[in-house]
Amino acid sequence: MNPSSEMISCRFCVSRQPKEMYLQDGRPRYRCASCGCPEPEGTVQTVADLFTAPTVLFIDDDPLVRALLQTAVPALDFEVLTAASGPAGIALARRETPDAIVVDVLMPHMSGFEVCRQLRADPSFRHIPIILMSARPDPALEQKGRAVGATSTVGKPGGVEEMIQVLRQALADAPQEDPVQGNVRVRR
């Protein structure tokens, strides 16, 4: 196999890198050809994955958080959209249909819980991962998030690395609608 013909998003290099195959316990595995970081099991890339980056909408009222995400996240193979409020985020989500949505829980005028609730009421957003993030420590955050339809929750301020890991997992687990068949399939 020519390592340059297939790419992975290396977690250590934090960029797309050529991948190489190696054997572990008699099974083929893949790792970054540059640093040797193993590719997580179950990761499957298609040709389309090499040319299209998932779009993530971040809804947060804090301009510093939005600026950080707009700067750091695109370098990690994501297209980034941002909105400064719940209503603006909902309108942008309906217009752009992102692959994932990350919403701050504590925002003026409309909480992240309400944003999640309204998006989940729209059938177009039934299978799109919605991640709630909160700076306030709340042991019941995950339970409250699930009650309104959130896919997962993350603490803030967490590192960009943690956010990317949560996003990648949510996107990997998200069911995808097959445009030809019209049915739902799960990406694995």
Tab-separated table of C-alpha atoms in Angstrom:
chain	number	residue	atom	x	y	z
A	1	MET	CA	0.000	0.000	0.000
A	2	ASN	CA	1.283	3.454	-0.824
A	3	PRO	CA	1.037	5.484	2.431
A	4	SER	CA	0.609	8.755	0.571
A	5	SER	CA	-2.527	7.474	-1.201
A	6	GLU	CA	-4.582	7.345	2.008
A	7	MET	CA	-4.766	9.959	4.724
A	8	ILE	CA	-5.777	10.104	8.384
A	9	SER	CA	-6.517	12.993	10.709
A	10	CYS	CA	-3.663	12.444	13.142
A	11	ARG	CA	-4.529	13.308	16.735
A	12	PHE	CA	-0.881	13.866	17.633
A	13	CYS	CA	0.201	15.902	14.577
A	14	VAL	CA	-3.207	17.677	14.640
A	15	SER	CA	-3.372	17.612	10.836
A	16	ARG	CA	-4.048	15.312	7.900
A	17	GLN	CA	-1.137	12.935	7.377
A	18	PRO	CA	-0.375	9.930	5.173
A	19	LYS	CA	-1.231	6.660	6.896
A	20	GLU	CA	0.613	3.368	6.920
A	21	MET	CA	-0.539	-0.128	7.742
A	22	TYR	CA	1.028	-2.318	10.417
A	23	LEU	CA	0.030	-5.621	12.013
A	24	GLN	CA	-0.997	-5.932	15.650
A	25	ASP	CA	-2.064	-9.333	16.974
A	26	GLY	CA	-2.211	-10.504	13.362
A	27	ARG	CA	-4.760	-7.819	12.443
A	28	PRO	CA	-4.086	-4.895	10.101
A	29	ARG	CA	-4.043	-1.506	11.845
A	30	TYR	CA	-3.190	1.978	10.650
A	31	ARG	CA	-1.002	4.734	12.046
A	32	CYS	CA	0.273	8.163	11.056
A	33	ALA	CA	3.214	7.739	8.697
A	34	SER	CA	4.792	10.889	10.167
A	35	CYS	CA	4.683	10.263	13.916
A	36	GLY	CA	3.390	6.696	14.327
A	37	CYS	CA	0.259	7.687	16.296
A	38	PRO	CA	-2.278	4.847	15.835
A	39	GLU	CA	-5.580	5.569	14.128
A	40	PRO	CA	-8.539	4.872	16.465
A	41	GLU	CA	-10.286	1.585	15.733
A	42	GLY	CA	-13.491	1.826	13.756
A	43	THR	CA	-12.345	4.896	11.837
A	44	VAL	CA	-13.248	4.535	8.192
A	45	GLN	CA	-12.514	7.228	5.649
A	46	THR	CA	-14.065	7.456	2.252
A	47	VAL	CA	-12.750	9.393	-0.719
A	48	ALA	CA	-15.357	12.073	0.030
A	49	ASP	CA	-13.937	12.430	3.566
A	50	LEU	CA	-10.596	13.433	2.071
A	51	PHE	CA	-12.135	16.389	0.255
A	52	THR	CA	-14.936	17.595	2.506
A	53	ALA	CA	-14.550	18.743	6.067
A	54	PRO	CA	-17.515	18.464	8.426
A	55	THR	CA	-19.215	21.772	9.192
A	56	VAL	CA	-19.678	22.627	12.862
A	57	LEU	CA	-21.881	25.449	14.130
A	58	PHE	CA	-20.790	26.972	17.450
A	59	ILE	CA	-23.450	29.011	19.246
A	60	ASP	CA	-21.949	31.053	22.076
A	61	ASP	CA	-22.533	34.590	23.342
A	62	ASP	CA	-18.874	35.015	24.380
A	63	PRO	CA	-16.926	36.711	21.551
A	64	LEU	CA	-13.592	35.389	22.893
A	65	VAL	CA	-14.805	31.783	22.763
A	66	ARG	CA	-16.138	32.288	19.227
A	67	ALA	CA	-12.827	33.848	18.135
A	68	LEU	CA	-10.850	30.947	19.643
A	69	LEU	CA	-13.037	28.376	17.926
A	70	GLN	CA	-12.933	30.207	14.580
A	71	THR	CA	-9.148	30.259	14.762
A	72	ALA	CA	-8.281	26.838	16.206
A	73	VAL	CA	-10.926	24.464	14.885
A	74	PRO	CA	-10.529	24.968	11.092
A	75	ALA	CA	-6.879	23.887	11.392
A	76	LEU	CA	-8.219	20.539	12.655
A	77	ASP	CA	-10.178	19.728	9.486
A	78	PHE	CA	-13.534	21.296	10.377
A	79	GLU	CA	-15.419	24.100	8.665
A	80	VAL	CA	-16.648	26.519	11.338
A	81	LEU	CA	-19.808	28.603	11.548
A	82	THR	CA	-20.539	30.768	14.595
A	83	ALA	CA	-23.548	32.556	16.014
A	84	ALA	CA	-23.715	34.917	18.993
A	85	SER	CA	-27.187	33.988	20.242
A	86	GLY	CA	-29.703	31.173	20.327
A	87	PRO	CA	-32.121	32.691	17.780
A	88	ALA	CA	-29.253	33.580	15.399
A	89	GLY	CA	-27.841	30.076	15.788
A	90	ILE	CA	-31.166	28.422	15.020
A	91	ALA	CA	-31.601	30.583	11.911
A	92	LEU	CA	-28.055	29.809	10.742
A	93	ALA	CA	-28.519	26.090	11.410
A	94	ARG	CA	-31.700	26.038	9.311
A	95	ARG	CA	-29.989	27.936	6.495
A	96	GLU	CA	-26.687	25.977	6.445
A	97	THR	CA	-27.572	22.525	7.917
A	98	PRO	CA	-24.241	21.862	9.673
A	99	ASP	CA	-22.930	18.369	10.391
A	100	ALA	CA	-22.770	19.122	14.149
A	101	ILE	CA	-23.840	21.900	16.513
A	102	VAL	CA	-22.147	22.985	19.754
A	103	VAL	CA	-24.236	25.239	22.012
A	104	ASP	CA	-23.330	27.148	25.158
A	105	VAL	CA	-25.860	26.401	27.906
A	106	LEU	CA	-25.816	29.817	29.604
A	107	MET	CA	-26.741	32.560	27.148
A	108	PRO	CA	-29.011	35.573	27.563
A	109	HIS	CA	-32.517	35.496	26.055
A	110	MET	CA	-32.391	31.797	25.072
A	111	SER	CA	-30.488	29.045	26.863
A	112	GLY	CA	-28.639	26.259	25.109
A	113	PHE	CA	-31.281	23.872	26.441
A	114	GLU	CA	-33.988	25.820	24.592
A	115	VAL	CA	-31.879	25.978	21.414
A	116	CYS	CA	-31.468	22.201	21.571
A	117	ARG	CA	-35.173	21.677	22.275
A	118	GLN	CA	-36.203	23.834	19.281
A	119	LEU	CA	-33.731	22.203	16.907
A	120	ARG	CA	-34.803	18.699	17.942
A	121	ALA	CA	-38.435	19.665	17.270
A	122	ASP	CA	-37.448	20.142	13.613
A	123	PRO	CA	-37.210	16.766	11.803
A	124	SER	CA	-34.278	18.085	9.731
A	125	PHE	CA	-32.127	18.079	12.879
A	126	ARG	CA	-33.157	14.689	14.239
A	127	HIS	CA	-29.825	13.041	13.340
A	128	ILE	CA	-27.439	15.995	13.672
A	129	PRO	CA	-25.260	15.793	16.799
A	130	ILE	CA	-25.925	18.621	19.254
A	131	ILE	CA	-23.348	19.105	21.999
A	132	LEU	CA	-24.080	21.314	24.999
A	133	MET	CA	-21.174	23.060	26.722
A	134	SER	CA	-21.232	24.827	30.064
A	135	ALA	CA	-18.744	26.736	32.219
A	136	ARG	CA	-20.842	26.144	35.330
A	137	PRO	CA	-20.068	22.843	37.077
A	138	ASP	CA	-23.306	20.881	37.117
A	139	PRO	CA	-23.281	17.158	37.927
A	140	ALA	CA	-26.700	16.846	36.288
A	141	LEU	CA	-25.681	18.593	33.031
A	142	GLU	CA	-25.533	15.388	31.009
A	143	GLN	CA	-28.934	14.253	32.306
A	144	LYS	CA	-30.499	17.660	31.589
A	145	GLY	CA	-28.908	17.677	28.152
A	146	ARG	CA	-30.250	14.241	27.256
A	147	ALA	CA	-33.717	15.360	28.395
A	148	VAL	CA	-33.741	18.063	25.682
A	149	GLY	CA	-32.149	15.849	23.023
A	150	ALA	CA	-28.450	16.693	23.303
A	151	THR	CA	-26.051	14.099	21.956
A	152	SER	CA	-23.446	14.877	24.607
A	153	THR	CA	-22.132	17.553	26.945
A	154	VAL	CA	-18.727	19.078	27.552
A	155	GLY	CA	-17.295	21.387	30.186
A	156	LYS	CA	-16.095	24.872	29.363
A	157	PRO	CA	-13.418	26.069	29.351
A	158	GLY	CA	-12.148	22.769	28.091
A	159	GLY	CA	-9.312	22.551	25.675
A	160	VAL	CA	-9.853	22.652	21.943
A	161	GLU	CA	-8.420	19.123	21.847
A	162	GLU	CA	-11.223	17.866	24.134
A	163	MET	CA	-13.843	19.646	22.008
A	164	ILE	CA	-12.462	18.079	18.826
A	165	GLN	CA	-12.466	14.636	20.412
A	166	VAL	CA	-16.121	15.033	21.487
A	167	LEU	CA	-17.054	16.333	18.017
A	168	ARG	CA	-15.309	13.488	16.199
A	169	GLN	CA	-16.991	10.901	18.407
A	170	ALA	CA	-20.423	12.503	17.958
A	171	LEU	CA	-19.969	12.648	14.180
A	172	ALA	CA	-18.748	9.049	14.044
A	173	ASP	CA	-21.793	7.859	16.017
A	174	ALA	CA	-24.352	10.013	14.169
A	175	PRO	CA	-26.840	8.207	11.949
A	176	GLN	CA	-26.725	9.445	8.372
A	177	GLU	CA	-29.629	9.636	5.974
A	178	ASP	CA	-28.979	7.819	2.715
A	179	PRO	CA	-30.004	10.311	-0.025
A	180	VAL	CA	-30.723	7.543	-2.554
A	181	GLN	CA	-32.699	5.178	-0.352
A	182	GLY	CA	-34.169	7.789	2.001
A	183	ASN	CA	-33.461	5.546	4.985
A	184	VAL	CA	-31.144	6.090	7.917
A	185	ARG	CA	-27.812	4.319	8.200
A	186	VAL	CA	-25.236	4.524	10.953
A	187	ARG	CA	-21.690	5.564	10.060
A	188	ARG	CA	-19.148	3.209	11.696
